[in-house]
Amino acid sequence: MDEITYSSNEELHKQLDYIEKIKEVLAEKEKEAGRKLSASVITFGCQMNARDSEKLIGILHKAGFEIKDDDEQADFVLYNTCTVRDNANQKVYGRLGLLGSLKKKNPSKMIALCGCMTQEATVVDKLKESYRFINLIFGTHNIFKFPELVYLMLVNDDPKHMIIDVWKDTNLIVEDLPVDRKYSFKSGVNIMFGCNNFCSYCIVPYVRGRERSRKPEDIIAEIEKLVADGVVEVMLLGQNVNSYGKNLDEDITFAELLRRIEKIEGLKRIRFMTSHPKDLSDELIEVMKDSKKINPYMHLPVQSGSSRILKAMNRNYTRERYLEVVNKLKEAIPDITLTTDIIVGFPGETKEDAMETASLVKEVGYDNAFTFIYSKRTGTPAASMVQCDEKEVKENFNMILETVQETAKERIKRFEGRDMEVLVEDVNDHEEGFVTGRLANNLLVHFKGDASLIGTFCKVHLDQSKGFYLLGTRIDGN
Ligand code: 5AD
Ligand code: SF4
C-alpha cells in the first residue's frame, strides 16, 4: 500500500464544518417536531469498536443530538457492528428485524450501520435486499467521514435511497475529531489500526485492512490531553500492538512508545491489548519490568495448545515457544496476571489437540480465558478446510471451559490476604451497596462503597477469591 497519509487539518476541518451543517438541519427538524431529536449508538464486539463508538457519540453529541441508550426510543440509531464470529452478525440481524417493525409505525426513525460487518460485500448485499429501511451504511475505513454522512442522510428526502459508503482500505488517519468518553477517569487510545497477520480463521485483516500506526507524537499529545481532562488510566489499542511502528518513518518499537508514555505526568496506569505471542520482544518485557505505571498484566491469545493446530491457524509460534514467552514474563514480573483467547473446534482439531489446550491452560495458570467455538468466516482460508463434528466440539468446549474456570479460581487465590490498590469503576449492579474496581493487574474486586468512589483509588484488603473476581474490604476510609 502507499504511504500513510496523516490528515490532521484538511479532512478534519471539512468534517468539523459538516458538524455545523448538521446543527442547522437538526434545528429545523426539531422545530417541526416540537422537541429535541435523540440518537443512540449500540456497540457490538471488541474494545476497538467501543472506542470507535465514543468517537461516533462525540460527533453526534457535538452536532446537537440528545444521546440515549435506548435504541427503540431514539430518533437516530447507529449499530457499530462486529463480524469476528457469526453469532455477532446474527445478533445484529435480530435487532434490525425489531427496528424494521418500529420504523413501520414511525417512518421518520433513522437507522444506520457501521463497523466490521459492513465491510463484507455479502452482508451489504443482504442488507440491500432484505433491510431496505436502513438509511445509511458505512465501513471501518471512513469512520472519520461520519459527520458528512449524517448530514447527507438528514437532507436525503427519498425514503427509498440507502446511502452506502464502504471503502476497501485506506491510508488515511484523521486526528482530533470530537470524542465522548464513557468513563471520565479512563480511556482507550488507538495506537494502530488494522492487522497484517492473516491467522487462517480470522476475518479481521479483511475488514480492518492493513496495519497502520499512529505517529508517537499524536499518541502522546492525545494522552496528555486526556490526563489534563482527568484520565488516570489508558488502554493502548491495536490488533497487534507488538508490531507498532513498522510503517512509520521514525524507527520506533512498541517498547519505546511505552517508555515515552510512562513519562507523562499524572498518568497512573498503562494497559495495552492485544499482544501477539510471535512478536513479543525481550525489550518489551524489560520495559514492563522496570515500569511503575505499566500494569503487571498481559492478554496473550494462545488460540490452541497444539502446535499442529497452531501451524494450521498460521499463528507462527509453537506450544513450546509460547510457554517460553510466558516463563520469561513470569520470571521478570512474578506477580503478573495472564489472560488469553482460545478457539475450540478449529478444522481438523482432534480430542488430543483439545486435551493439549487444556493442559496448556493448567501449565500457564491463566487468571481468565475467553473461550470461543470456532466460527466459519467466508473468505478466510480455514473456511474451506474440513470442518469438525459439532457434538465433539461442544464436548471439547465444555471440557476446556471447566479447566479454565478451575484454574482461574485457584490462581486468583494467590492474591487473598493482600492489601492492594483498586481503581473504582462502577457501582455494582448485582450487590447493593457495593462497588466494582480493578487492581493494577486488571483483576476485578468488589467491596462495600458508593458512587462517590468512582474514579478514585482505594486501598482494599482482599478477603476472598470468587472465581474470576475478588471480594475485599476497604481499609483507607470508612
Ligand atoms: N471463530 C471463533 N473465534 C474467533 N476469534 C477470531 N476469529 C474467530 C473465529 N473465526 C477469536 C480469537 C481472537 C478473538 C478476538 O476472537 O480467539 O483472539
Ligand atoms: Fe485476527 Fe490473528 Fe490479526 Fe488477531 S492477529 S486480528 S486473530 S488475524
mmCIF file of C-alpha atoms in Angstrom, residues 74-453:
data_model
loop_
_atom_site.group_PDB
_atom_site.id
_atom_site.type_symbol
_atom_site.label_atom_id
_atom_site.label_comp_id
_atom_site.label_asym_id
_atom_site.label_seq_id
_atom_site.Cartn_x
_atom_site.Cartn_y
_atom_site.Cartn_z
ATOM 1 C CA ALA A 74 -34.146 7.108 19.692
ATOM 2 C CA ASP A 75 -34.831 9.080 16.505
ATOM 3 C CA PHE A 76 -31.485 8.009 15.051
ATOM 4 C CA VAL A 77 -29.997 4.575 15.767
ATOM 5 C CA LEU A 78 -26.488 3.528 14.785
ATOM 6 C CA TYR A 79 -25.266 -0.044 15.190
ATOM 7 C CA ASN A 80 -21.489 -0.344 15.353
ATOM 8 C CA THR A 81 -21.133 -3.980 14.349
ATOM 9 C CA CYS A 82 -18.697 -6.873 14.800
ATOM 10 C CA THR A 83 -18.216 -9.832 12.495
ATOM 11 C CA VAL A 84 -15.464 -11.851 14.181
ATOM 12 C CA ARG A 85 -17.889 -14.727 14.823
ATOM 13 C CA ASP A 86 -21.168 -15.437 13.056
ATOM 14 C CA ASN A 87 -23.259 -15.077 16.225
ATOM 15 C CA ALA A 88 -22.262 -11.381 16.327
ATOM 16 C CA ASN A 89 -23.824 -10.952 12.859
ATOM 17 C CA GLN A 90 -26.945 -12.868 13.876
ATOM 18 C CA LYS A 91 -27.464 -10.560 16.865
ATOM 19 C CA VAL A 92 -27.407 -7.527 14.574
ATOM 20 C CA TYR A 93 -29.859 -9.069 12.096
ATOM 21 C CA GLY A 94 -32.145 -9.857 15.041
ATOM 22 C CA ARG A 95 -32.045 -6.259 16.314
ATOM 23 C CA LEU A 96 -32.558 -4.907 12.794
ATOM 24 C CA GLY A 97 -35.711 -7.003 12.432
ATOM 25 C CA LEU A 98 -37.110 -5.315 15.519
ATOM 26 C CA LEU A 99 -36.103 -1.833 14.322
ATOM 27 C CA GLY A 100 -37.757 -2.538 10.958
ATOM 28 C CA SER A 101 -41.106 -3.132 12.637
ATOM 29 C CA LEU A 102 -40.691 0.017 14.768
ATOM 30 C CA LYS A 103 -39.952 2.014 11.644
ATOM 31 C CA LYS A 104 -43.206 0.879 10.060
ATOM 32 C CA LYS A 105 -45.011 2.670 12.887
ATOM 33 C CA ASN A 106 -42.608 5.618 12.891
ATOM 34 C CA PRO A 107 -41.230 6.206 9.358
ATOM 35 C CA SER A 108 -39.123 9.177 10.444
ATOM 36 C CA LYS A 109 -36.873 6.910 12.535
ATOM 37 C CA MET A 110 -33.351 6.885 11.032
ATOM 38 C CA ILE A 111 -31.225 3.744 11.090
ATOM 39 C CA ALA A 112 -27.522 3.348 10.273
ATOM 40 C CA LEU A 113 -24.970 0.552 10.349
ATOM 41 C CA CYS A 114 -21.183 0.730 10.518
ATOM 42 C CA GLY A 115 -18.260 -1.364 11.734
ATOM 43 C CA CYS A 116 -16.760 -4.679 10.669
ATOM 44 C CA MET A 117 -19.914 -6.353 9.332
ATOM 45 C CA THR A 118 -20.462 -3.689 6.713
ATOM 46 C CA GLN A 119 -17.005 -4.357 5.228
ATOM 47 C CA GLU A 120 -18.268 -7.695 3.918
ATOM 48 C CA ALA A 121 -19.783 -7.482 0.439
ATOM 49 C CA THR A 122 -22.168 -10.379 1.166
ATOM 50 C CA VAL A 123 -23.555 -8.518 4.190
ATOM 51 C CA VAL A 124 -24.154 -5.315 2.226
ATOM 52 C CA ASP A 125 -25.925 -7.344 -0.500
ATOM 53 C CA LYS A 126 -28.176 -8.919 2.103
ATOM 54 C CA LEU A 127 -28.955 -5.533 3.683
ATOM 55 C CA LYS A 128 -29.786 -4.048 0.282
ATOM 56 C CA GLU A 129 -32.039 -6.999 -0.462
ATOM 57 C CA SER A 130 -33.890 -7.548 2.809
ATOM 58 C CA TYR A 131 -33.380 -4.473 5.006
ATOM 59 C CA ARG A 132 -34.357 -1.639 2.676
ATOM 60 C CA PHE A 133 -35.422 0.546 5.596
ATOM 61 C CA ILE A 134 -31.798 1.266 6.596
ATOM 62 C CA ASN A 135 -30.845 4.880 5.825
ATOM 63 C CA LEU A 136 -27.051 4.753 5.979
ATOM 64 C CA ILE A 137 -24.298 2.117 5.758
ATOM 65 C CA PHE A 138 -20.594 2.922 6.088
ATOM 66 C CA GLY A 139 -17.456 0.949 6.898
ATOM 67 C CA THR A 140 -14.461 0.899 9.226
ATOM 68 C CA HIS A 141 -12.084 2.837 6.950
ATOM 69 C CA ASN A 142 -14.116 6.006 6.503
ATOM 70 C CA ILE A 143 -15.479 6.375 10.024
ATOM 71 C CA PHE A 144 -13.944 9.873 10.101
ATOM 72 C CA LYS A 145 -16.455 10.845 7.379
ATOM 73 C CA PHE A 146 -19.307 10.286 9.823
ATOM 74 C CA PRO A 147 -20.346 13.982 10.074
ATOM 75 C CA GLU A 148 -20.573 14.263 6.278
ATOM 76 C CA LEU A 149 -22.583 11.031 6.011
ATOM 77 C CA VAL A 150 -25.007 12.005 8.776
ATOM 78 C CA TYR A 151 -25.556 15.337 7.047
ATOM 79 C CA LEU A 152 -26.275 13.605 3.714
ATOM 80 C CA MET A 153 -28.671 11.258 5.492
ATOM 81 C CA LEU A 154 -30.538 14.142 7.141
ATOM 82 C CA VAL A 155 -31.033 16.059 3.888
ATOM 83 C CA ASN A 156 -31.924 12.969 1.834
ATOM 84 C CA ASP A 157 -35.670 13.154 1.212
ATOM 85 C CA ASP A 158 -36.003 9.997 -0.882
ATOM 86 C CA PRO A 159 -37.026 7.293 1.617
ATOM 87 C CA LYS A 160 -36.030 4.562 -0.871
ATOM 88 C CA HIS A 161 -32.444 5.795 -1.155
ATOM 89 C CA MET A 162 -29.929 3.996 1.055
ATOM 90 C CA ILE A 163 -26.645 5.859 1.425
ATOM 91 C CA ILE A 164 -23.861 3.293 1.172
ATOM 92 C CA ASP A 165 -20.222 4.326 1.546
ATOM 93 C CA VAL A 166 -17.871 1.435 2.257
ATOM 94 C CA TRP A 167 -14.176 1.600 1.345
ATOM 95 C CA LYS A 168 -11.960 -1.424 0.683
ATOM 96 C CA ASP A 169 -8.983 0.039 2.538
ATOM 97 C CA THR A 170 -7.452 3.377 3.415
ATOM 98 C CA ASN A 171 -4.136 5.040 4.014
ATOM 99 C CA LEU A 172 -5.700 7.958 5.833
ATOM 100 C CA ILE A 173 -5.628 8.584 9.582
ATOM 101 C CA VAL A 174 -7.671 11.585 10.689
ATOM 102 C CA GLU A 175 -6.800 13.003 14.112
ATOM 103 C CA ASP A 176 -8.712 15.133 16.622
ATOM 104 C CA LEU A 177 -12.413 14.593 15.878
ATOM 105 C CA PRO A 178 -14.653 15.030 18.967
ATOM 106 C CA VAL A 179 -14.923 12.141 21.456
ATOM 107 C CA ASP A 180 -17.371 11.474 24.324
ATOM 108 C CA ARG A 181 -15.714 9.116 26.810
ATOM 109 C CA LYS A 182 -17.808 6.521 28.603
ATOM 110 C CA TYR A 183 -15.662 6.855 31.736
ATOM 111 C CA SER A 184 -14.194 10.167 32.891
ATOM 112 C CA PHE A 185 -11.119 8.574 34.523
ATOM 113 C CA LYS A 186 -10.032 6.009 31.924
ATOM 114 C CA SER A 187 -9.844 5.852 28.176
ATOM 115 C CA GLY A 188 -8.850 3.674 25.267
ATOM 116 C CA VAL A 189 -6.265 5.156 22.909
ATOM 117 C CA ASN A 190 -5.762 3.738 19.410
ATOM 118 C CA ILE A 191 -2.090 3.335 18.627
ATOM 119 C CA MET A 192 -2.569 1.421 15.389
ATOM 120 C CA PHE A 193 -5.297 0.183 13.093
ATOM 121 C CA GLY A 194 -5.636 -2.993 11.025
ATOM 122 C CA CYS A 195 -3.799 -6.306 11.067
ATOM 123 C CA ASN A 196 -1.274 -7.993 8.755
ATOM 124 C CA ASN A 197 -1.215 -11.433 10.324
ATOM 125 C CA PHE A 198 -3.881 -13.344 8.450
ATOM 126 C CA CYS A 199 -4.478 -16.073 11.010
ATOM 127 C CA SER A 200 -6.334 -18.616 8.891
ATOM 128 C CA TYR A 201 -9.627 -18.432 10.852
ATOM 129 C CA CYS A 202 -9.791 -14.661 11.201
ATOM 130 C CA ILE A 203 -11.763 -12.119 9.209
ATOM 131 C CA VAL A 204 -10.211 -9.054 10.885
ATOM 132 C CA PRO A 205 -7.464 -8.417 8.300
ATOM 133 C CA TYR A 206 -10.153 -8.360 5.583
ATOM 134 C CA VAL A 207 -12.456 -5.938 7.372
ATOM 135 C CA ARG A 208 -9.977 -3.714 9.214
ATOM 136 C CA GLY A 209 -7.336 -3.511 6.474
ATOM 137 C CA ARG A 210 -3.558 -3.349 6.667
ATOM 138 C CA GLU A 211 -1.587 -2.277 9.719
ATOM 139 C CA ARG A 212 -1.280 1.496 10.156
ATOM 140 C CA SER A 213 0.440 3.020 13.184
ATOM 141 C CA ARG A 214 -0.319 6.458 14.533
ATOM 142 C CA LYS A 215 2.651 8.756 14.999
ATOM 143 C CA PRO A 216 4.095 8.700 18.544
ATOM 144 C CA GLU A 217 3.724 12.473 18.925
ATOM 145 C CA ASP A 218 -0.007 12.265 18.091
ATOM 146 C CA ILE A 219 -0.492 9.448 20.620
ATOM 147 C CA ILE A 220 1.414 11.318 23.343
ATOM 148 C CA ALA A 221 -0.484 14.546 22.655
ATOM 149 C CA GLU A 222 -3.801 12.699 22.902
ATOM 150 C CA ILE A 223 -2.831 11.073 26.220
ATOM 151 C CA GLU A 224 -1.573 14.378 27.637
ATOM 152 C CA LYS A 225 -4.899 15.959 26.758
ATOM 153 C CA LEU A 226 -6.789 13.060 28.336
ATOM 154 C CA VAL A 227 -4.727 13.313 31.529
ATOM 155 C CA ALA A 228 -5.380 17.053 31.721
ATOM 156 C CA ASP A 229 -9.064 16.128 31.499
ATOM 157 C CA GLY A 230 -8.922 13.731 34.478
ATOM 158 C CA VAL A 231 -7.887 10.409 32.904
ATOM 159 C CA VAL A 232 -5.563 8.298 35.086
ATOM 160 C CA GLU A 233 -5.602 5.033 33.122
ATOM 161 C CA VAL A 234 -5.128 4.441 29.395
ATOM 162 C CA MET A 235 -5.611 1.273 27.386
ATOM 163 C CA LEU A 236 -3.456 1.340 24.253
ATOM 164 C CA LEU A 237 -5.381 -0.362 21.491
ATOM 165 C CA GLY A 238 -4.273 -2.270 18.418
ATOM 166 C CA GLN A 239 -4.920 -5.668 16.851
ATOM 167 C CA ASN A 240 -1.254 -6.497 17.369
ATOM 168 C CA VAL A 241 0.391 -3.793 19.471
ATOM 169 C CA ASN A 242 3.766 -5.534 19.368
ATOM 170 C CA SER A 243 4.229 -4.655 15.740
ATOM 171 C CA TYR A 244 3.607 -0.959 16.438
ATOM 172 C CA GLY A 245 5.755 1.405 14.403
ATOM 173 C CA LYS A 246 6.515 -0.809 11.430
ATOM 174 C CA ASN A 247 5.103 1.583 8.832
ATOM 175 C CA LEU A 248 6.431 4.785 10.423
ATOM 176 C CA ASP A 249 9.360 6.844 9.113
ATOM 177 C CA GLU A 250 10.733 7.082 12.630
ATOM 178 C CA ASP A 251 12.433 3.927 13.870
ATOM 179 C CA ILE A 252 10.332 3.175 16.947
ATOM 180 C CA THR A 253 9.213 -0.005 18.717
ATOM 181 C CA PHE A 254 6.185 -0.567 20.939
ATOM 182 C CA ALA A 255 8.522 -0.798 23.945
ATOM 183 C CA GLU A 256 9.989 2.619 23.127
ATOM 184 C CA LEU A 257 6.494 4.096 22.757
ATOM 185 C CA LEU A 258 5.704 2.758 26.246
ATOM 186 C CA ARG A 259 8.855 4.388 27.661
ATOM 187 C CA ARG A 260 7.689 7.744 26.311
ATOM 188 C CA ILE A 261 4.121 7.317 27.578
ATOM 189 C CA GLU A 262 5.468 6.385 31.026
ATOM 190 C CA LYS A 263 6.954 9.887 31.294
ATOM 191 C CA ILE A 264 3.551 11.607 31.095
ATOM 192 C CA GLU A 265 2.987 13.211 34.469
ATOM 193 C CA GLY A 266 -0.330 12.488 36.157
ATOM 194 C CA LEU A 267 -0.898 9.257 34.216
ATOM 195 C CA LYS A 268 -1.117 6.388 36.725
ATOM 196 C CA ARG A 269 -1.835 3.184 34.819
ATOM 197 C CA ILE A 270 -0.924 1.973 31.338
ATOM 198 C CA ARG A 271 -2.522 -1.107 29.784
ATOM 199 C CA PHE A 272 -2.447 -2.429 26.233
ATOM 200 C CA MET A 273 -4.080 -5.033 24.057
ATOM 201 C CA THR A 274 -3.719 -7.190 22.065
ATOM 202 C CA SER A 275 -0.259 -8.772 22.096
ATOM 203 C CA HIS A 276 0.675 -11.426 19.561
ATOM 204 C CA PRO A 277 2.954 -14.081 21.094
ATOM 205 C CA LYS A 278 5.116 -14.259 17.951
ATOM 206 C CA ASP A 279 6.109 -10.588 18.225
ATOM 207 C CA LEU A 280 6.509 -10.195 21.982
ATOM 208 C CA SER A 281 10.036 -8.860 22.408
ATOM 209 C CA ASP A 282 12.552 -9.123 25.262
ATOM 210 C CA GLU A 283 12.728 -5.328 25.089
ATOM 211 C CA LEU A 284 9.014 -5.126 25.959
ATOM 212 C CA ILE A 285 9.449 -7.482 28.926
ATOM 213 C CA GLU A 286 12.347 -5.314 30.171
ATOM 214 C CA VAL A 287 10.284 -2.135 29.870
ATOM 215 C CA MET A 288 7.383 -3.745 31.735
ATOM 216 C CA LYS A 289 9.696 -4.962 34.465
ATOM 217 C CA ASP A 290 11.222 -1.521 35.040
ATOM 218 C CA SER A 291 7.987 0.431 34.762
ATOM 219 C CA LYS A 292 5.999 1.900 37.635
ATOM 220 C CA LYS A 293 2.927 2.510 35.502
ATOM 221 C CA ILE A 294 2.588 -0.365 33.035
ATOM 222 C CA ASN A 295 0.242 -2.866 34.600
ATOM 223 C CA PRO A 296 1.561 -6.310 35.565
ATOM 224 C CA TYR A 297 -0.959 -7.823 33.203
ATOM 225 C CA MET A 298 -0.842 -9.390 29.759
ATOM 226 C CA HIS A 299 -3.608 -10.592 27.477
ATOM 227 C CA LEU A 300 -1.748 -13.087 25.305
ATOM 228 C CA PRO A 301 -4.090 -15.024 22.986
ATOM 229 C CA VAL A 302 -2.843 -18.586 22.542
ATOM 230 C CA GLN A 303 -5.830 -19.899 20.484
ATOM 231 C CA SER A 304 -4.669 -23.537 20.838
ATOM 232 C CA GLY A 305 -2.242 -25.625 22.882
ATOM 233 C CA SER A 306 -1.464 -27.926 19.963
ATOM 234 C CA SER A 307 1.500 -26.999 17.739
ATOM 235 C CA ARG A 308 -0.111 -28.843 14.838
ATOM 236 C CA ILE A 309 -3.268 -26.717 15.067
ATOM 237 C CA LEU A 310 -1.263 -23.542 15.648
ATOM 238 C CA LYS A 311 0.508 -24.213 12.364
ATOM 239 C CA ALA A 312 -2.797 -24.679 10.532
ATOM 240 C CA MET A 313 -4.003 -21.443 12.152
ATOM 241 C CA ASN A 314 -0.930 -19.648 10.749
ATOM 242 C CA ARG A 315 -0.049 -18.326 14.196
ATOM 243 C CA ASN A 316 3.722 -18.555 13.646
ATOM 244 C CA TYR A 317 4.616 -19.983 17.048
ATOM 245 C CA THR A 318 4.576 -23.417 18.658
ATOM 246 C CA ARG A 319 3.260 -24.517 22.040
ATOM 247 C CA GLU A 320 6.872 -24.601 23.288
ATOM 248 C CA ARG A 321 7.691 -21.112 22.060
ATOM 249 C CA TYR A 322 4.508 -19.747 23.680
ATOM 250 C CA LEU A 323 5.398 -21.340 27.016
ATOM 251 C CA GLU A 324 8.916 -19.933 26.731
ATOM 252 C CA VAL A 325 7.499 -16.400 26.387
ATOM 253 C CA VAL A 326 5.139 -16.969 29.333
ATOM 254 C CA ASN A 327 8.018 -18.163 31.503
ATOM 255 C CA LYS A 328 10.098 -15.133 30.609
ATOM 256 C CA LEU A 329 7.201 -12.878 31.587
ATOM 257 C CA LYS A 330 6.648 -14.674 34.884
ATOM 258 C CA GLU A 331 10.338 -14.551 35.725
ATOM 259 C CA ALA A 332 10.598 -10.834 35.027
ATOM 260 C CA ILE A 333 7.264 -9.885 36.623
ATOM 261 C CA PRO A 334 6.445 -12.510 39.278
ATOM 262 C CA ASP A 335 3.019 -11.079 40.134
ATOM 263 C CA ILE A 336 1.853 -10.823 36.539
ATOM 264 C CA THR A 337 -1.699 -11.871 35.676
ATOM 265 C CA LEU A 338 -2.230 -13.582 32.344
ATOM 266 C CA THR A 339 -5.364 -13.926 30.253
ATOM 267 C CA THR A 340 -5.901 -15.472 26.846
ATOM 268 C CA ASP A 341 -8.262 -16.294 23.970
ATOM 269 C CA ILE A 342 -8.914 -19.896 22.956
ATOM 270 C CA ILE A 343 -10.680 -21.263 19.890
ATOM 271 C CA VAL A 344 -12.204 -24.732 20.163
ATOM 272 C CA GLY A 345 -13.156 -26.723 17.072
ATOM 273 C CA PHE A 346 -10.765 -25.281 14.501
ATOM 274 C CA PRO A 347 -10.922 -27.511 11.369
ATOM 275 C CA GLY A 348 -9.041 -30.764 11.938
ATOM 276 C CA GLU A 349 -8.873 -30.397 15.745
ATOM 277 C CA THR A 350 -8.985 -33.794 17.491
ATOM 278 C CA LYS A 351 -9.735 -34.738 21.078
ATOM 279 C CA GLU A 352 -5.958 -34.975 21.637
ATOM 280 C CA ASP A 353 -5.444 -31.422 20.364
ATOM 281 C CA ALA A 354 -8.174 -30.179 22.728
ATOM 282 C CA MET A 355 -6.509 -32.068 25.610
ATOM 283 C CA GLU A 356 -3.273 -30.270 24.761
ATOM 284 C CA THR A 357 -5.100 -26.937 25.033
ATOM 285 C CA ALA A 358 -6.497 -27.918 28.443
ATOM 286 C CA SER A 359 -3.052 -28.975 29.651
ATOM 287 C CA LEU A 360 -1.568 -25.673 28.468
ATOM 288 C CA VAL A 361 -4.267 -23.769 30.377
ATOM 289 C CA LYS A 362 -3.160 -25.537 33.556
ATOM 290 C CA GLU A 363 0.528 -25.130 32.817
ATOM 291 C CA VAL A 364 0.254 -21.372 32.234
ATOM 292 C CA GLY A 365 -2.279 -20.854 35.031
ATOM 293 C CA TYR A 366 -4.406 -18.180 33.377
ATOM 294 C CA ASP A 367 -6.323 -15.753 35.558
ATOM 295 C CA ASN A 368 -9.021 -15.773 32.909
ATOM 296 C CA ALA A 369 -9.523 -17.070 29.383
ATOM 297 C CA PHE A 370 -12.103 -16.231 26.724
ATOM 298 C CA THR A 371 -13.078 -19.493 25.103
ATOM 299 C CA PHE A 372 -14.830 -19.439 21.731
ATOM 300 C CA ILE A 373 -16.254 -22.107 19.495
ATOM 301 C CA TYR A 374 -14.702 -21.822 16.041
ATOM 302 C CA SER A 375 -16.949 -19.928 13.652
ATOM 303 C CA LYS A 376 -16.520 -20.349 9.904
ATOM 304 C CA ARG A 377 -15.893 -16.976 8.238
ATOM 305 C CA THR A 378 -16.407 -16.786 4.487
ATOM 306 C CA GLY A 379 -13.270 -15.750 2.630
ATOM 307 C CA THR A 380 -10.796 -16.973 5.244
ATOM 308 C CA PRO A 381 -8.527 -19.955 4.426
ATOM 309 C CA ALA A 382 -9.981 -22.079 7.270
ATOM 310 C CA ALA A 383 -13.488 -21.823 5.783
ATOM 311 C CA SER A 384 -12.506 -24.211 3.006
ATOM 312 C CA MET A 385 -10.874 -26.767 5.344
ATOM 313 C CA VAL A 386 -12.739 -29.859 6.560
ATOM 314 C CA GLN A 387 -14.898 -28.737 9.498
ATOM 315 C CA CYS A 388 -15.187 -30.600 12.843
ATOM 316 C CA ASP A 389 -18.090 -32.597 14.179
ATOM 317 C CA GLU A 390 -20.338 -30.242 16.161
ATOM 318 C CA LYS A 391 -21.073 -32.629 19.005
ATOM 319 C CA GLU A 392 -17.405 -33.342 19.622
ATOM 320 C CA VAL A 393 -16.637 -29.616 19.545
ATOM 321 C CA LYS A 394 -19.265 -28.944 22.224
ATOM 322 C CA GLU A 395 -17.760 -31.665 24.447
ATOM 323 C CA ASN A 396 -14.252 -30.284 24.000
ATOM 324 C CA PHE A 397 -15.503 -26.760 24.611
ATOM 325 C CA ASN A 398 -17.122 -27.749 27.913
ATOM 326 C CA MET A 399 -14.018 -29.635 28.998
ATOM 327 C CA ILE A 400 -11.755 -26.638 28.261
ATOM 328 C CA LEU A 401 -14.176 -24.166 29.853
ATOM 329 C CA GLU A 402 -14.234 -26.219 33.048
ATOM 330 C CA THR A 403 -10.430 -26.325 33.096
ATOM 331 C CA VAL A 404 -10.304 -22.552 32.621
ATOM 332 C CA GLN A 405 -12.744 -21.954 35.486
ATOM 333 C CA GLU A 406 -10.973 -24.271 37.915
ATOM 334 C CA THR A 407 -7.541 -22.928 37.031
ATOM 335 C CA ALA A 408 -8.576 -19.281 37.358
ATOM 336 C CA LYS A 409 -10.267 -19.842 40.700
ATOM 337 C CA GLU A 410 -7.128 -21.455 42.109
ATOM 338 C CA ARG A 411 -4.767 -18.916 40.561
ATOM 339 C CA ILE A 412 -6.624 -15.869 41.819
ATOM 340 C CA LYS A 413 -6.312 -17.201 45.377
ATOM 341 C CA ARG A 414 -2.683 -16.051 45.395
ATOM 342 C CA PHE A 415 -3.947 -12.527 45.992
ATOM 343 C CA GLU A 416 -6.098 -13.410 49.011
ATOM 344 C CA GLY A 417 -4.936 -11.685 52.181
ATOM 345 C CA ARG A 418 -3.068 -8.896 50.383
ATOM 346 C CA ASP A 419 -3.723 -5.154 50.629
ATOM 347 C CA MET A 420 -3.829 -3.652 47.140
ATOM 348 C CA GLU A 421 -4.942 -0.517 45.346
ATOM 349 C CA VAL A 422 -8.230 -0.590 43.419
ATOM 350 C CA LEU A 423 -9.347 1.953 40.844
ATOM 351 C CA VAL A 424 -13.123 2.080 41.323
ATOM 352 C CA GLU A 425 -15.061 1.840 38.048
ATOM 353 C CA ASP A 426 -18.745 1.493 38.880
ATOM 354 C CA VAL A 427 -21.376 0.714 41.442
ATOM 355 C CA ASN A 428 -22.057 -2.990 41.489
ATOM 356 C CA ASP A 429 -25.270 -3.893 39.660
ATOM 357 C CA HIS A 430 -25.677 -7.213 41.438
ATOM 358 C CA GLU A 431 -24.894 -6.397 45.068
ATOM 359 C CA GLU A 432 -26.460 -3.309 46.549
ATOM 360 C CA GLY A 433 -24.053 -1.075 48.496
ATOM 361 C CA PHE A 434 -21.014 -2.493 46.663
ATOM 362 C CA VAL A 435 -18.684 -1.013 44.061
ATOM 363 C CA THR A 436 -16.517 -2.718 41.436
ATOM 364 C CA GLY A 437 -12.986 -1.762 40.543
ATOM 365 C CA ARG A 438 -9.772 -3.147 39.150
ATOM 366 C CA LEU A 439 -6.364 -3.922 40.573
ATOM 367 C CA ALA A 440 -3.360 -2.806 38.527
ATOM 368 C CA ASN A 441 -3.191 -6.409 37.296
ATOM 369 C CA ASN A 442 -6.693 -5.995 35.842
ATOM 370 C CA LEU A 443 -8.444 -8.353 38.272
ATOM 371 C CA LEU A 444 -11.898 -7.244 39.362
ATOM 372 C CA VAL A 445 -12.580 -6.511 43.026
ATOM 373 C CA HIS A 446 -15.956 -5.958 44.696
ATOM 374 C CA PHE A 447 -16.145 -4.126 48.016
ATOM 375 C CA LYS A 448 -18.546 -2.018 50.070
ATOM 376 C CA GLY A 449 -18.796 1.561 48.867
ATOM 377 C CA ASP A 450 -20.901 4.062 46.956
ATOM 378 C CA ALA A 451 -20.909 6.038 43.718
ATOM 379 C CA SER A 452 -18.770 8.830 45.232
ATOM 380 C CA LEU A 453 -15.764 6.469 44.965
#
